[in-house]
Backbone as numpy.savetxt, mean C-alpha at the origin, in Angstrom:
# Nx Ny Nz CAx CAy CAz Cx Cy Cz
-9.92 -8.08 21.31 -11.28 -8.54 21.61 -11.33 -9.08 23.03
-10.31 -9.82 23.46 -10.26 -10.36 24.82 -10.24 -9.24 25.84
-9.56 -8.11 25.52 -9.49 -6.98 26.43 -10.88 -6.36 26.59
-11.65 -6.30 25.51 -13.01 -5.74 25.58 -13.88 -6.59 26.48
-13.81 -7.95 26.31 -14.57 -8.86 27.15 -14.20 -8.68 28.61
-12.91 -8.59 28.92 -12.43 -8.44 30.29 -12.95 -7.16 30.91
-12.94 -6.06 30.13 -13.41 -4.77 30.65 -14.90 -4.82 30.97
-15.70 -5.45 30.10 -17.14 -5.56 30.34 -17.42 -6.42 31.57
-16.68 -7.51 31.70 -16.86 -8.40 32.86 -16.52 -7.67 34.15
-15.42 -6.91 34.12 -15.01 -6.16 35.31 -16.06 -5.14 35.70
-16.62 -4.46 34.68 -17.66 -3.46 34.96 -18.88 -4.11 35.58
-19.26 -5.30 35.06 -20.42 -6.02 35.58 -20.21 -6.44 37.02
-19.02 -6.94 37.33 -18.71 -7.38 38.69 -18.71 -6.20 39.65
-18.21 -5.04 39.19 -18.18 -3.85 40.05 -19.58 -3.42 40.43
-20.49 -3.43 39.47 -21.87 -3.05 39.74 -22.51 -4.04 40.70
-22.21 -5.34 40.48 -22.78 -6.38 41.35 -22.33 -6.18 42.80
-21.08 -5.78 43.01 -20.57 -5.54 44.36 -21.30 -4.37 45.00
-21.50 -3.31 44.19 -22.20 -2.13 44.72 -23.62 -2.49 45.14
-24.29 -3.30 44.28 -25.66 -3.71 44.60 -25.69 -4.58 45.85
-24.70 -5.46 45.94 -24.64 -6.36 47.09 -24.46 -5.56 48.38
-23.63 -4.51 48.29 -23.42 -3.67 49.47 -24.70 -2.92 49.83
-25.45 -2.55 48.81 -26.70 -1.83 49.08 -27.72 -2.74 49.77
-27.62 -4.06 49.50 -28.54 -5.00 50.16 -28.27 -5.06 51.67
-27.05 -4.84 52.06 -26.68 -4.91 53.47 -27.23 -3.75 54.28
-27.63 -2.67 53.57 -28.13 -1.50 54.27 -29.64 -1.60 54.42
-30.10 -1.64 55.63 -31.54 -1.67 55.94 -31.80 -0.61 57.00
-32.77 0.26 56.79 -33.03 1.30 57.80 -33.30 0.68 59.16
-32.81 1.27 60.21 -33.00 0.72 61.57 -34.45 0.70 61.97
-34.85 -0.41 62.58 -36.23 -0.55 63.06 -36.34 0.01 64.50
-37.46 0.62 64.80 -37.71 1.11 66.17 -38.45 0.03 66.94
-37.91 -0.39 68.05 -38.53 -1.47 68.84 -39.23 -0.90 70.07
-40.32 -1.55 70.45 -41.04 -1.15 71.66 -41.96 -2.28 72.09
-42.38 -2.30 73.34 -43.30 -3.30 73.86 -44.67 -2.65 74.03
-45.69 -3.19 73.39 -47.05 -2.62 73.51 -47.88 -3.48 74.46
-48.75 -2.85 75.18 -49.62 -3.57 76.12 -50.71 -4.23 75.35
-50.84 -5.56 75.56 -51.83 -6.34 74.83 -53.22 -5.81 75.07
-53.92 -5.68 73.96 -55.31 -5.24 74.06 -55.46 -3.75 74.04
-54.34 -2.97 74.11 -54.44 -1.51 74.10 -53.67 -0.98 72.90
-54.40 -0.29 72.06 -53.75 0.30 70.87 -53.52 1.76 71.14
-52.42 2.03 71.78 -52.11 3.41 72.10 -51.62 4.16 70.88
-51.54 5.47 70.99 -51.02 6.29 69.87 -49.56 5.95 69.60
-48.85 5.61 70.67 -47.44 5.23 70.47 -47.34 3.95 69.67
-48.23 2.98 69.98 -48.22 1.72 69.24 -48.59 1.96 67.79
-49.53 2.85 67.54 -49.92 3.17 66.16 -48.74 3.74 65.39
-47.97 4.59 66.02 -46.77 5.15 65.36 -45.78 4.06 65.02
-45.62 3.10 65.97 -44.68 2.01 65.70 -45.13 1.17 64.53
-46.43 0.88 64.47 -46.95 0.09 63.35 -46.75 0.82 62.03
-46.99 2.12 62.04 -46.77 2.91 60.81 -45.30 2.88 60.42
-44.43 2.97 61.47 -42.98 2.95 61.18 -42.58 1.62 60.55
-43.18 0.51 61.06 -42.86 -0.82 60.53 -43.28 -0.93 59.08
-44.50 -0.38 58.80 -44.95 -0.42 57.40 -44.03 0.40 56.51
-43.61 1.54 57.04 -42.68 2.38 56.25 -41.37 1.64 55.98
-40.88 0.89 57.00 -39.64 0.12 56.82 -39.83 -0.92 55.74
-40.99 -1.60 55.81 -41.24 -2.62 54.79 -41.32 -2.00 53.41
-41.98 -0.85 53.31 -42.06 -0.16 52.02 -40.68 0.26 51.52
-39.83 0.71 52.43 -38.48 1.12 52.03 -37.68 -0.05 51.48
-37.85 -1.22 52.16 -37.14 -2.40 51.67 -37.63 -2.78 50.28
-38.92 -2.66 50.07 -39.48 -3.00 48.75 -38.93 -2.07 47.68
-38.84 -0.78 48.03 -38.31 0.19 47.05 -36.86 -0.12 46.72
-36.04 -0.42 47.77 -34.63 -0.76 47.53 -34.49 -2.00 46.67
-35.34 -3.01 46.98 -35.29 -4.24 46.17 -35.62 -3.94 44.72
-36.62 -3.10 44.51 -37.01 -2.73 43.14 -35.89 -2.00 42.43
-35.22 -1.09 43.17 -34.11 -0.35 42.57 -32.95 -1.27 42.22
-32.69 -2.25 43.13 -31.60 -3.18 42.85 -31.88 -4.01 41.61
-33.16 -4.46 41.49 -33.52 -5.23 40.29 -33.35 -4.39 39.03
-33.72 -3.12 39.11 -33.60 -2.23 37.94 -32.13 -2.04 37.53
-31.28 -1.85 38.56 -29.84 -1.66 38.27 -29.25 -2.91 37.63
-29.61 -4.06 38.24 -29.07 -5.31 37.70 -29.57 -5.57 36.28
-30.86 -5.30 36.04 -31.40 -5.52 34.70 -30.74 -4.60 33.68
-30.51 -3.32 34.07 -29.88 -2.37 33.16 -28.44 -2.78 32.87
-27.73 -3.21 33.93 -26.33 -3.61 33.75 -26.24 -4.85 32.86
-27.14 -5.81 33.12 -27.12 -7.03 32.30 -27.41 -6.70 30.84
-28.38 -5.79 30.62 -28.72 -5.41 29.23 -27.52 -4.75 28.55
-26.82 -3.87 29.31 -25.64 -3.21 28.76 -24.55 -4.21 28.41
-24.33 -5.17 29.35 -23.30 -6.17 29.11 -23.63 -7.03 27.90
-24.89 -7.44 27.81 -25.29 -8.26 26.66 -25.16 -7.50 25.36
-25.50 -6.20 25.40 -25.37 -5.38 24.18 -23.91 -5.30 23.77
-23.02 -5.13 24.78 -21.59 -5.06 24.45 -21.08 -6.35 23.86
-21.50 -7.47 24.52 -21.02 -8.77 24.02 -21.62 -9.10 22.66
-22.86 -8.66 22.42 -23.48 -8.96 21.14 -22.78 -8.25 20.00
-22.13 -7.11 20.29 -21.42 -6.39 19.24 -20.03 -6.94 18.99
-19.54 -7.77 19.93 -18.20 -8.32 19.77 -18.03 -9.20 18.54
-18.98 -10.08 18.21 -18.79 -10.90 17.00 -18.62 -10.07 15.75
-19.42 -8.99 15.61 -19.28 -8.14 14.42 -17.91 -7.47 14.41
-17.48 -6.98 15.60 -16.15 -6.38 15.70 -15.06 -7.39 15.37
-15.22 -8.60 15.89 -14.23 -9.65 15.61 -14.19 -9.98 14.13
-15.38 -10.00 13.50 -15.41 -10.29 12.06 -14.67 -9.23 11.27
-14.85 -7.96 11.67 -14.17 -6.87 10.97 -12.66 -7.00 11.11
-12.20 -7.30 12.35 -10.76 -7.46 12.58 -10.22 -8.64 11.79
-10.94 -9.77 11.83 -10.49 -10.95 11.11 -10.43 -10.70 9.62
-11.44 -9.96 9.12 -11.47 -9.67 7.68 -10.28 -8.80 7.28
-9.95 -7.81 8.14 -8.82 -6.93 7.83 -7.50 -7.68 7.87
-7.37 -8.60 8.84 -6.12 -9.35 8.97 -5.99 -10.41 7.88
-7.11 -11.06 7.57 -7.05 -12.19 6.64 -7.19 -11.77 5.19
-7.49 -10.49 4.93 -7.68 -10.05 3.54 -6.40 -10.26 2.75
-6.46 -10.99 1.65 -5.25 -11.23 0.85 -4.81 -9.95 0.15
-3.51 -9.78 -0.10 -3.04 -8.59 -0.80 -3.57 -8.55 -2.23
-3.77 -7.34 -2.71 -4.25 -7.17 -4.08 -3.13 -7.53 -5.05
-3.44 -8.40 -5.98 -2.45 -8.83 -6.98 -2.93 -8.38 -8.36
-2.08 -7.65 -9.05 -2.41 -7.17 -10.39 -2.16 -8.30 -11.39
-3.18 -8.72 -12.13 -2.99 -9.79 -13.12 -2.00 -9.36 -14.20
-1.17 -10.31 -14.63 -0.14 -10.03 -15.63 -0.37 -10.87 -16.89
0.22 -10.42 -17.98 0.20 -11.18 -19.23 1.59 -11.14 -19.84
1.92 -12.16 -20.60 3.25 -12.24 -21.21 3.24 -11.61 -22.60
4.33 -10.95 -22.91 4.51 -10.40 -24.25 5.84 -10.92 -24.79
5.76 -11.58 -25.93 6.98 -12.06 -26.61 7.07 -11.33 -27.95
8.19 -10.67 -28.15 8.37 -9.89 -29.38 8.19 -10.79 -30.60
7.29 -10.37 -31.50 7.02 -11.17 -32.70 7.72 -10.61 -33.94
8.63 -9.68 -33.74 9.38 -9.15 -34.88 10.39 -10.18 -35.37
10.92 -9.93 -36.54 11.95 -10.79 -37.11 13.26 -9.99 -37.26
14.24 -10.28 -36.41 14.25 -11.30 -35.35 13.55 -10.80 -34.08
13.15 -11.76 -33.23 12.54 -11.43 -31.94 13.64 -10.90 -31.01
13.37 -9.76 -30.38 14.42 -9.10 -29.60 14.27 -9.24 -28.08
13.06 -9.47 -27.59 12.89 -9.48 -26.13 11.57 -10.14 -25.74
11.39 -10.32 -24.45 10.11 -10.76 -23.87 10.00 -10.17 -22.47
8.76 -9.98 -22.03 8.52 -9.49 -20.67 7.04 -9.65 -20.33
6.73 -9.53 -19.05 5.34 -9.58 -18.58 4.87 -8.15 -18.32
3.59 -7.88 -18.64 3.00 -6.57 -18.37 1.63 -6.78 -17.73
1.12 -5.80 -16.98 -0.23 -5.93 -16.42 -1.27 -6.17 -17.52
-2.26 -7.01 -17.25 -3.27 -7.37 -18.25 -4.02 -6.17 -18.80
-4.26 -5.18 -17.98 -5.06 -4.04 -18.42 -4.27 -3.07 -19.31
-2.96 -3.23 -19.39 -2.13 -2.32 -20.19 -2.33 -2.54 -21.69
-2.36 -1.47 -22.44 -2.27 -1.57 -23.90 -0.81 -1.88 -24.24
-0.55 -2.46 -25.37 0.82 -2.80 -25.80 1.00 -2.41 -27.27
2.10 -1.74 -27.55 2.42 -1.34 -28.93 3.87 -1.70 -29.23
4.06 -2.54 -30.23 5.41 -2.86 -30.71 5.65 -2.05 -31.98
6.60 -1.12 -31.91 6.88 -0.26 -33.06 7.40 -1.10 -34.22
6.84 -0.86 -35.38 7.27 -1.63 -36.56 7.50 -0.75 -37.79
6.92 0.47 -37.80 7.12 1.36 -38.94 8.59 1.75 -39.03
9.07 1.88 -40.25 10.50 2.13 -40.45 10.97 3.38 -39.73
10.20 4.45 -39.81 10.62 5.70 -39.16 10.55 5.65 -37.66
9.74 4.74 -37.11 9.58 4.64 -35.66 10.72 3.87 -35.00
11.34 2.99 -35.76 12.40 2.17 -35.19 13.72 2.94 -35.15
14.49 2.77 -34.08 15.78 3.46 -33.99 16.78 2.95 -35.03
17.62 3.82 -35.49 18.66 3.46 -36.46 19.65 2.50 -35.80
20.06 1.48 -36.54 20.97 0.47 -35.99 22.33 1.05 -35.59
22.74 2.15 -36.26 24.06 2.73 -35.98 24.02 3.88 -34.98
22.94 4.66 -35.03 22.86 5.82 -34.14 21.91 5.60 -32.96
20.99 4.66 -33.12 20.02 4.42 -32.06 18.94 5.49 -31.98
18.81 6.30 -33.02 17.84 7.39 -33.00 16.72 7.14 -34.00
15.54 7.60 -33.65 14.37 7.49 -34.51 13.36 8.54 -34.11
12.19 8.50 -34.72 11.17 9.49 -34.37 10.78 9.41 -32.90
10.90 8.25 -32.32 10.54 8.05 -30.91 11.76 7.69 -30.07
12.88 8.26 -30.44 14.12 7.97 -29.72 14.54 6.54 -29.96
14.91 5.85 -28.91 15.32 4.46 -29.04 14.22 3.48 -28.68
12.98 3.96 -28.49 11.89 3.12 -28.04 11.38 2.20 -29.14
11.27 0.92 -28.83 10.72 -0.04 -29.79 9.43 -0.68 -29.26
9.12 -0.48 -27.98 7.91 -1.08 -27.40 7.39 -0.18 -26.29
6.06 -0.05 -26.25 5.42 0.75 -25.19 4.18 0.03 -24.71
3.98 0.02 -23.41 2.76 -0.52 -22.80 2.38 0.41 -21.66
1.09 0.49 -21.35 0.73 1.37 -20.25 -0.74 1.50 -19.99
-1.03 2.30 -18.99 -2.39 2.66 -18.60 -2.41 4.18 -18.55
-2.93 4.80 -19.59 -2.89 6.25 -19.69 -3.72 6.93 -18.61
-4.80 6.28 -18.17 -5.65 6.87 -17.14 -4.88 7.08 -15.83
-3.89 6.22 -15.57 -3.11 6.32 -14.34 -1.68 6.77 -14.61
-1.37 7.11 -15.86 -0.03 7.59 -16.23 1.05 6.57 -15.87
0.75 5.30 -16.07 1.73 4.24 -15.84 2.25 3.74 -17.20
3.57 3.64 -17.31 4.16 3.32 -18.62 5.30 2.33 -18.45
5.36 1.39 -19.41 6.50 0.49 -19.55 7.07 0.70 -20.95
8.37 0.88 -21.06 8.98 1.10 -22.37 10.25 0.26 -22.50
10.48 -0.21 -23.71 11.71 -0.95 -24.02 12.47 -0.15 -25.08
13.75 0.08 -24.81 14.59 0.85 -25.74 15.75 -0.01 -26.22
16.24 0.35 -27.41 17.38 -0.37 -28.00 18.27 0.64 -28.73
19.55 0.59 -28.46 20.49 1.54 -29.10 21.91 0.99 -28.99
22.82 1.41 -29.90 24.20 0.92 -29.87 24.94 1.44 -28.64
25.69 0.58 -27.99 26.47 0.98 -26.82 27.48 2.05 -27.21
28.09 1.86 -28.34 29.11 2.81 -28.81 28.51 4.20 -29.00
27.32 4.27 -29.60 26.66 5.56 -29.84 26.31 6.25 -28.52
25.89 5.50 -27.53 25.56 6.08 -26.23 26.79 6.76 -25.62
27.92 6.10 -25.69 29.15 6.66 -25.12 29.63 7.86 -25.93
29.54 7.78 -27.26 29.99 8.90 -28.10 29.12 10.13 -27.88
27.83 9.96 -27.65 26.95 11.09 -27.38 27.33 11.83 -26.11
28.02 11.14 -25.21 28.45 11.74 -23.96 29.88 12.24 -24.03
30.49 12.18 -25.23 31.84 12.71 -25.42 32.97 11.72 -25.20
32.63 10.44 -25.05 33.66 9.42 -24.86 34.09 8.84 -26.22
35.28 8.32 -26.25 35.79 7.62 -27.43 35.94 6.14 -27.07
34.87 5.38 -27.23 34.90 3.98 -26.79 35.81 3.11 -27.65
36.42 2.17 -26.99 37.28 1.21 -27.70 37.40 -0.04 -26.85
37.80 -1.11 -27.48 38.00 -2.35 -26.75 36.69 -3.07 -26.47
36.70 -3.84 -25.41 35.55 -4.67 -25.05 34.41 -3.82 -24.50
33.23 -3.95 -25.11 32.04 -3.22 -24.64 30.89 -4.19 -24.38
31.22 -5.40 -24.01 30.19 -6.45 -23.89 29.67 -6.66 -22.47
30.23 -5.94 -21.49 29.76 -6.07 -20.11 29.62 -4.69 -19.47
28.83 -4.64 -18.43 28.66 -3.39 -17.69 29.99 -2.99 -17.06
30.71 -3.96 -16.55 32.00 -3.69 -15.92 32.97 -3.07 -16.91
32.91 -3.49 -18.18 33.81 -2.94 -19.20 33.47 -1.49 -19.54
32.21 -1.10 -19.33 31.79 0.27 -19.64 32.22 1.26 -18.57
32.40 0.79 -17.35 32.81 1.69 -16.28 32.05 1.44 -15.00
32.09 2.42 -14.11 31.40 2.31 -12.82 29.90 2.18 -13.05
29.25 1.21 -12.43 27.81 0.99 -12.65 26.95 2.23 -12.38
27.27 2.99 -11.34 26.51 4.21 -11.04 26.65 5.21 -12.18
27.86 5.32 -12.74 28.08 6.24 -13.87 27.32 5.76 -15.10
27.28 4.46 -15.33 26.54 3.91 -16.47 25.05 4.17 -16.31
24.52 3.96 -15.10 23.10 4.23 -14.85 22.78 5.71 -15.08
23.69 6.58 -14.68 23.49 8.02 -14.90 23.45 8.35 -16.38
24.32 7.71 -17.18 24.32 7.92 -18.63 22.99 7.47 -19.25
22.49 6.33 -18.79 21.23 5.81 -19.33 20.06 6.74 -18.99
20.05 7.28 -17.78 18.99 8.21 -17.38 19.08 9.49 -18.20
20.30 9.98 -18.38 20.48 11.22 -19.15 20.05 11.03 -20.60
20.37 9.88 -21.18 19.95 9.61 -22.55 18.43 9.57 -22.66
17.80 8.94 -21.66 16.33 8.84 -21.68 15.69 10.22 -21.56
16.26 11.08 -20.74 15.71 12.42 -20.58 15.82 13.23 -21.86
16.89 13.01 -22.62 17.03 13.71 -23.90 15.95 13.27 -24.88
15.63 11.99 -24.84 14.60 11.45 -25.74 13.19 11.78 -25.29
13.04 12.11 -24.00 11.70 12.33 -23.45 11.60 13.71 -22.79
11.78 14.78 -23.56 11.65 16.12 -22.95 10.20 16.35 -22.54
10.01 17.15 -21.50 8.63 17.39 -21.04 8.61 18.19 -19.76
7.62 17.91 -18.93 7.40 18.70 -17.72 8.06 18.10 -16.49
8.98 17.15 -16.69 9.64 16.53 -15.55 10.98 17.20 -15.28
11.31 17.34 -14.01 12.61 17.86 -13.63 13.65 16.76 -13.79
14.90 17.11 -13.54 15.97 16.12 -13.67 15.75 14.96 -12.73
16.03 13.77 -13.22 15.84 12.56 -12.41 16.95 12.44 -11.38
16.58 11.86 -10.25 17.56 11.62 -9.18 17.74 10.12 -9.03
18.94 9.65 -9.29 19.24 8.23 -9.19 19.38 7.80 -7.74
18.73 6.69 -7.40 18.95 6.08 -6.10 20.21 5.21 -6.21
21.31 5.73 -5.75 22.61 5.05 -5.93 22.62 3.68 -5.26
21.89 3.56 -4.17 21.85 2.27 -3.46 21.06 1.21 -4.22
20.29 1.63 -5.23 19.47 0.68 -5.97 20.23 0.02 -7.12
21.41 0.52 -7.43 22.17 0.00 -8.58 22.74 -1.37 -8.23
22.33 -2.37 -9.02 22.78 -3.75 -8.79 23.20 -4.35 -10.13
24.37 -4.98 -10.15 24.88 -5.63 -11.36 24.80 -7.14 -11.20
24.37 -7.82 -12.25 24.22 -9.28 -12.21 25.59 -9.95 -12.09
25.62 -11.19 -11.64 26.90 -11.90 -11.49 27.72 -11.99 -12.78
27.04 -12.07 -13.95 27.81 -12.14 -15.21 28.16 -10.75 -15.73
27.80 -9.70 -14.99 28.08 -8.29 -15.28 27.52 -7.82 -16.63
26.53 -8.53 -17.16 25.93 -8.11 -18.42 24.63 -7.32 -18.21
24.10 -7.37 -17.00 22.81 -6.74 -16.73 22.88 -5.93 -15.44
22.17 -4.82 -15.43 22.11 -4.01 -14.21 20.69 -3.50 -14.01
20.31 -3.30 -12.76 19.00 -2.72 -12.42 19.23 -1.50 -11.55
18.29 -0.56 -11.61 18.41 0.65 -10.82 17.05 1.35 -10.76
16.95 2.33 -9.87 15.71 3.08 -9.66 16.03 4.57 -9.63
15.15 5.37 -10.20 15.31 6.82 -10.10 13.94 7.48 -9.94
13.96 8.74 -9.54 12.74 9.46 -9.19 12.80 10.87 -9.76
11.65 11.36 -10.23 11.57 12.69 -10.80 10.38 13.45 -10.24
10.57 14.74 -10.02 9.45 15.60 -9.64 8.83 16.17 -10.90
7.50 16.16 -10.95 6.77 16.68 -12.11 6.26 18.07 -11.78
6.50 18.99 -12.70 6.04 20.36 -12.48 4.51 20.41 -12.43
3.99 21.09 -11.43 2.55 21.25 -11.26 2.20 22.72 -11.39
1.32 23.05 -12.33 0.97 24.45 -12.58 0.11 25.03 -11.47
-0.87 24.26 -10.98 -1.78 24.74 -9.95 -1.85 23.73 -8.80
-0.87 23.81 -7.90 -0.82 22.82 -6.81 -2.05 22.84 -5.91
-2.69 24.01 -5.76 -3.86 24.08 -4.89 -5.03 23.28 -5.46
-5.17 23.29 -6.79 -6.22 22.50 -7.42 -5.91 21.01 -7.32
-4.63 20.67 -7.48 -4.22 19.27 -7.35 -4.49 18.76 -5.94
-4.23 19.58 -4.96 -4.47 19.20 -3.57 -5.95 18.95 -3.33
-6.79 19.77 -3.94 -8.22 19.62 -3.79 -8.74 18.36 -4.48
-8.14 18.02 -5.60 -8.63 16.89 -6.40 -8.14 15.54 -5.88
-6.84 15.43 -5.58 -6.29 14.12 -5.20 -5.59 14.12 -3.85
-5.58 15.25 -3.16 -5.04 15.27 -1.81 -3.55 15.49 -1.70
-2.84 15.79 -2.79 -1.41 16.09 -2.75 -1.16 17.35 -3.58
-0.14 18.11 -3.22 0.19 19.32 -3.95 1.45 19.16 -4.78
2.12 18.00 -4.66 3.32 17.71 -5.44 3.17 16.35 -6.11
3.79 16.20 -7.27 3.76 14.93 -7.98 5.18 14.44 -8.23
5.40 13.16 -7.94 6.68 12.52 -8.20 6.44 11.23 -8.97
7.37 10.92 -9.85 7.29 9.69 -10.63 8.50 8.82 -10.29
8.22 7.58 -9.94 9.29 6.62 -9.65 9.43 5.66 -10.82
10.67 5.39 -11.23 10.95 4.50 -12.36 11.91 3.40 -11.93
11.57 2.17 -12.26 12.49 1.05 -12.07 12.97 0.62 -13.46
14.24 0.24 -13.55 14.82 -0.02 -14.87 15.76 -1.22 -14.85
15.89 -1.83 -16.03 16.87 -2.89 -16.23 17.54 -2.65 -17.58
18.85 -2.65 -17.59 19.61 -2.48 -18.82 20.50 -3.71 -19.00
20.59 -4.20 -20.24 21.33 -5.44 -20.47 22.09 -5.43 -21.79
23.20 -6.13 -21.78 24.01 -6.34 -22.98 23.95 -7.80 -23.42
22.98 -8.54 -22.91 22.91 -9.97 -23.16 22.44 -10.34 -24.56
22.08 -9.33 -25.38 21.73 -9.64 -26.78 22.98 -9.95 -27.60
24.15 -9.54 -27.09 25.45 -9.87 -27.72 25.53 -9.45 -29.19
24.98 -8.27 -29.48 25.05 -7.75 -30.85 25.51 -6.30 -30.89
26.14 -5.84 -29.81 26.61 -4.46 -29.75 25.53 -3.47 -29.36
24.33 -3.97 -29.09 23.21 -3.09 -28.73 22.91 -3.19 -27.23
22.59 -2.05 -26.65 22.10 -2.03 -25.27 20.58 -2.07 -25.33
19.96 -2.94 -24.54 18.51 -2.97 -24.43 18.14 -2.64 -22.99
17.17 -1.74 -22.85 16.77 -1.29 -21.52 15.26 -1.23 -21.41
14.75 -1.65 -20.26 13.31 -1.59 -19.98 13.09 -0.63 -18.81
12.11 0.23 -18.95 11.77 1.21 -17.92 10.29 1.07 -17.57
9.97 1.06 -16.29 8.58 1.00 -15.84 8.37 2.08 -14.79
7.37 2.93 -15.00 7.21 4.06 -14.09 5.74 4.32 -13.77
5.53 4.98 -12.63 4.19 5.38 -12.19 4.34 6.52 -11.20
3.26 7.28 -11.01 3.25 8.29 -9.98 3.38 7.61 -8.62
4.01 8.30 -7.68 4.31 7.69 -6.39 3.08 7.11 -5.70
1.94 7.81 -5.77 0.76 7.33 -5.07 0.27 6.01 -5.61
0.59 5.70 -6.88 0.25 4.39 -7.46 1.40 3.40 -7.31
2.60 3.90 -7.44 3.77 3.02 -7.36 3.90 2.39 -5.97
3.46 3.11 -4.95 3.59 2.62 -3.57 2.53 1.59 -3.20
1.70 1.18 -4.17 0.68 0.18 -3.93 0.89 -1.05 -4.80
-0.17 -1.81 -5.07 -0.08 -3.03 -5.89 0.48 -2.78 -7.30
0.22 -1.61 -7.86 0.73 -1.31 -9.20 2.25 -1.28 -9.22
2.84 -0.76 -8.15 4.30 -0.74 -8.08 4.89 -2.13 -8.06
4.21 -3.04 -7.36 4.67 -4.44 -7.33 4.60 -5.04 -8.73
3.52 -4.74 -9.47 3.36 -5.27 -10.83 4.43 -4.71 -11.76
4.75 -3.43 -11.62 5.78 -2.82 -12.48 7.15 -3.43 -12.19
7.40 -3.72 -10.92 8.68 -4.36 -10.58 8.75 -5.77 -11.18
7.61 -6.47 -11.16 7.57 -7.80 -11.78 7.85 -7.71 -13.27
7.32 -6.68 -13.91 7.55 -6.51 -15.34 9.04 -6.35 -15.63
9.71 -5.52 -14.84 11.15 -5.30 -15.05 11.94 -6.57 -14.76
11.57 -7.27 -13.70 12.27 -8.52 -13.35 12.13 -9.56 -14.46
11.00 -9.53 -15.17 10.75 -10.54 -16.21 11.40 -10.21 -17.55
11.91 -9.00 -17.70 12.45 -8.55 -18.98 13.70 -9.35 -19.36
13.68 -9.90 -20.57 14.82 -10.68 -21.09 15.10 -10.25 -22.52
16.34 -9.93 -22.79 16.76 -9.62 -24.15 17.21 -10.92 -24.83
16.74 -11.14 -26.04 17.07 -12.37 -26.76 18.51 -12.32 -27.25
19.23 -13.40 -27.03 20.62 -13.50 -27.48 20.64 -13.64 -29.01
21.09 -12.58 -29.69 21.08 -12.59 -31.15 22.24 -13.40 -31.74
23.21 -13.70 -30.91 24.34 -14.50 -31.42 23.95 -15.96 -31.60
22.90 -16.40 -30.93 22.49 -17.81 -31.05 21.14 -17.98 -31.74
20.47 -16.87 -32.05 19.14 -16.97 -32.65 19.22 -16.94 -34.17
């Protein structure tokens, strides 16, 4: 805004200098001595020339006033628009970030298995029907290992909580587990564990998504080595990319998922929370809310409950 003011002031000063220089220019007067009492033709010409000079000065003065008035009007118009421009800039800078309201969900099953925060607008479903719940020994059910779902179907945003035996997860991958299975470190390399969890989820959720790609740098294990977080991304098959481009401005769709897996229930079960959204939503306030949901996820310690 200061630069705009400076530019307008400089322009005004430049015009003023030009006008001032124009004031210094006066057409040369023709001088002569006339004989008193005799109005010769030569004297008449001189008088006419003097009147013409005076008229020329009047015209120049009028032109200078017009230039100055036009310049002043332009400057005032520019300065009058500055407050509105400043307000727009201030509004853009001072606008607070959009925050998605959250609500708490505490599992009301007996026993209570977990708690987490979800966006207020999300629907929430805690599976309770016998066939919907995963088997305690195999971790399988009509809906895989999912025991809780929340989401916004209009935006294809989903939060899911899964529960399954650690031993069954390893056996499904061809391992023969033995010994201590109570920490992530005991299960193996964290990146390998995250890959197993993603692969298990893909088996339970077949559909139009391609294989997920784990962000290896996102894998983080908690200090007590009972919990890990990670992120992965999947490309979604699009049947008519040209129509998608016309409708929403992109020809490809990707889904980003943030996850937390924990053994802190201390009952031989792995509990994992997954929150996902399409990239165009995940990269905005919704992505921040989904990350908050995962950060808030806590598995209830069944050994003390």
